[in-house]
Amino acid sequence: METNKAVIGALIFIVLVIGANFVMFVVARNWAKPGNSNFLETLGKAMNTSTQKKDTSMEELRQKIEELEKEKKEE
């Protein structure tokens, strides 16, 4: 029973350390960019930028596939 509590405590500690490092990474990365004034706004933008890039790249891929299919049908 004591080892289970120790393992759970160690896992919680590890998660806290990793979470704190991630938050500090986001803060430091966005702090270096000029023009950012609000901490929460900066943090929110940092979390949401990755989904926008994926969506645009998938849309570009769909357009390219459609163009290739049209060229194939024309031939």
PDB file of C-alpha atoms in Angstrom:
ATOM      1  CA  MET A   1       0.000   0.000   0.000  1.00  0.00           C
ATOM      2  CA  GLU A   2       2.848   2.373   0.792  1.00  0.00           C
ATOM      3  CA  THR A   3       4.521   1.728  -2.580  1.00  0.00           C
ATOM      4  CA  ASN A   4       1.285   2.519  -4.432  1.00  0.00           C
ATOM      5  CA  LYS A   5       1.025   5.873  -2.683  1.00  0.00           C
ATOM      6  CA  ALA A   6       4.675   6.595  -3.436  1.00  0.00           C
ATOM      7  CA  VAL A   7       4.215   5.795  -7.122  1.00  0.00           C
ATOM      8  CA  ILE A   8       1.097   7.959  -7.347  1.00  0.00           C
ATOM      9  CA  GLY A   9       2.912  10.804  -5.583  1.00  0.00           C
ATOM     10  CA  ALA A  10       5.883  10.476  -7.940  1.00  0.00           C
ATOM     11  CA  LEU A  11       3.605  10.548 -10.989  1.00  0.00           C
ATOM     12  CA  ILE A  12       1.791  13.634  -9.726  1.00  0.00           C
ATOM     13  CA  PHE A  13       5.120  15.336  -9.099  1.00  0.00           C
ATOM     14  CA  ILE A  14       6.355  14.479 -12.602  1.00  0.00           C
ATOM     15  CA  VAL A  15       3.145  15.784 -14.194  1.00  0.00           C
ATOM     16  CA  LEU A  16       3.417  19.023 -12.220  1.00  0.00           C
ATOM     17  CA  VAL A  17       7.027  19.555 -13.273  1.00  0.00           C
ATOM     18  CA  ILE A  18       6.270  18.849 -16.942  1.00  0.00           C
ATOM     19  CA  GLY A  19       3.222  21.130 -16.820  1.00  0.00           C
ATOM     20  CA  ALA A  20       5.193  23.963 -15.240  1.00  0.00           C
ATOM     21  CA  ASN A  21       7.919  23.596 -17.861  1.00  0.00           C
ATOM     22  CA  PHE A  22       5.362  23.697 -20.664  1.00  0.00           C
ATOM     23  CA  VAL A  23       3.732  26.840 -19.288  1.00  0.00           C
ATOM     24  CA  MET A  24       7.108  28.547 -18.899  1.00  0.00           C
ATOM     25  CA  PHE A  25       8.065  27.529 -22.449  1.00  0.00           C
ATOM     26  CA  VAL A  26       4.885  29.096 -23.835  1.00  0.00           C
ATOM     27  CA  VAL A  27       5.378  32.248 -21.796  1.00  0.00           C
ATOM     28  CA  ALA A  28       9.025  32.622 -22.806  1.00  0.00           C
ATOM     29  CA  ARG A  29       8.336  31.918 -26.466  1.00  0.00           C
ATOM     30  CA  ASN A  30       5.564  34.471 -26.709  1.00  0.00           C
ATOM     31  CA  TRP A  31       7.295  37.008 -24.495  1.00  0.00           C
ATOM     32  CA  ALA A  32      10.127  37.220 -27.030  1.00  0.00           C
ATOM     33  CA  LYS A  33       7.687  38.236 -29.776  1.00  0.00           C
ATOM     34  CA  PRO A  34       7.113  41.994 -29.989  1.00  0.00           C
ATOM     35  CA  GLY A  35       3.632  43.447 -29.619  1.00  0.00           C
ATOM     36  CA  ASN A  36       2.136  40.942 -27.176  1.00  0.00           C
ATOM     37  CA  SER A  37       0.701  42.725 -24.166  1.00  0.00           C
ATOM     38  CA  ASN A  38      -1.716  40.347 -22.389  1.00  0.00           C
ATOM     39  CA  PHE A  39      -0.438  37.141 -20.797  1.00  0.00           C
ATOM     40  CA  LEU A  40      -3.716  35.201 -21.085  1.00  0.00           C
ATOM     41  CA  GLU A  41      -4.261  36.306 -24.679  1.00  0.00           C
ATOM     42  CA  THR A  42      -0.735  35.227 -25.546  1.00  0.00           C
ATOM     43  CA  LEU A  43      -1.219  31.875 -23.847  1.00  0.00           C
ATOM     44  CA  GLY A  44      -4.492  31.308 -25.686  1.00  0.00           C
ATOM     45  CA  LYS A  45      -2.983  32.125 -29.060  1.00  0.00           C
ATOM     46  CA  ALA A  46      -0.082  29.787 -28.413  1.00  0.00           C
ATOM     47  CA  MET A  47      -2.451  26.919 -27.685  1.00  0.00           C
ATOM     48  CA  ASN A  48      -4.672  27.474 -30.743  1.00  0.00           C
ATOM     49  CA  THR A  49      -2.145  28.105 -33.511  1.00  0.00           C
ATOM     50  CA  SER A  50      -1.323  24.471 -34.169  1.00  0.00           C
ATOM     51  CA  THR A  51      -4.889  23.538 -35.200  1.00  0.00           C
ATOM     52  CA  GLN A  52      -5.097  26.383 -37.709  1.00  0.00           C
ATOM     53  CA  LYS A  53      -1.919  25.285 -39.468  1.00  0.00           C
ATOM     54  CA  LYS A  54      -3.165  21.701 -39.749  1.00  0.00           C
ATOM     55  CA  ASP A  55      -6.496  22.801 -41.193  1.00  0.00           C
ATOM     56  CA  THR A  56      -4.897  24.962 -43.878  1.00  0.00           C
ATOM     57  CA  SER A  57      -2.427  22.262 -44.870  1.00  0.00           C
ATOM     58  CA  MET A  58      -5.237  19.711 -45.207  1.00  0.00           C
ATOM     59  CA  GLU A  59      -7.230  22.146 -47.348  1.00  0.00           C
ATOM     60  CA  GLU A  60      -4.217  22.675 -49.612  1.00  0.00           C
ATOM     61  CA  LEU A  61      -3.838  18.915 -49.941  1.00  0.00           C
ATOM     62  CA  ARG A  62      -7.506  18.513 -50.918  1.00  0.00           C
ATOM     63  CA  GLN A  63      -7.182  21.225 -53.553  1.00  0.00           C
ATOM     64  CA  LYS A  64      -4.073  19.621 -55.022  1.00  0.00           C
ATOM     65  CA  ILE A  65      -5.776  16.206 -55.191  1.00  0.00           C
ATOM     66  CA  GLU A  66      -8.789  17.747 -56.954  1.00  0.00           C
ATOM     67  CA  GLU A  67      -6.512  19.454 -59.490  1.00  0.00           C
ATOM     68  CA  LEU A  68      -4.673  16.218 -60.191  1.00  0.00           C
ATOM     69  CA  GLU A  69      -7.944  14.317 -60.638  1.00  0.00           C
ATOM     70  CA  LYS A  70      -9.219  16.960 -63.089  1.00  0.00           C
ATOM     71  CA  GLU A  71      -5.976  16.732 -65.103  1.00  0.00           C
ATOM     72  CA  LYS A  72      -6.247  12.939 -65.164  1.00  0.00           C
ATOM     73  CA  LYS A  73      -9.857  13.096 -66.432  1.00  0.00           C
ATOM     74  CA  GLU A  74      -8.889  15.575 -69.174  1.00  0.00           C
ATOM     75  CA  GLU A  75      -6.232  13.219 -70.507  1.00  0.00           C
TER      76      GLU A  75
END
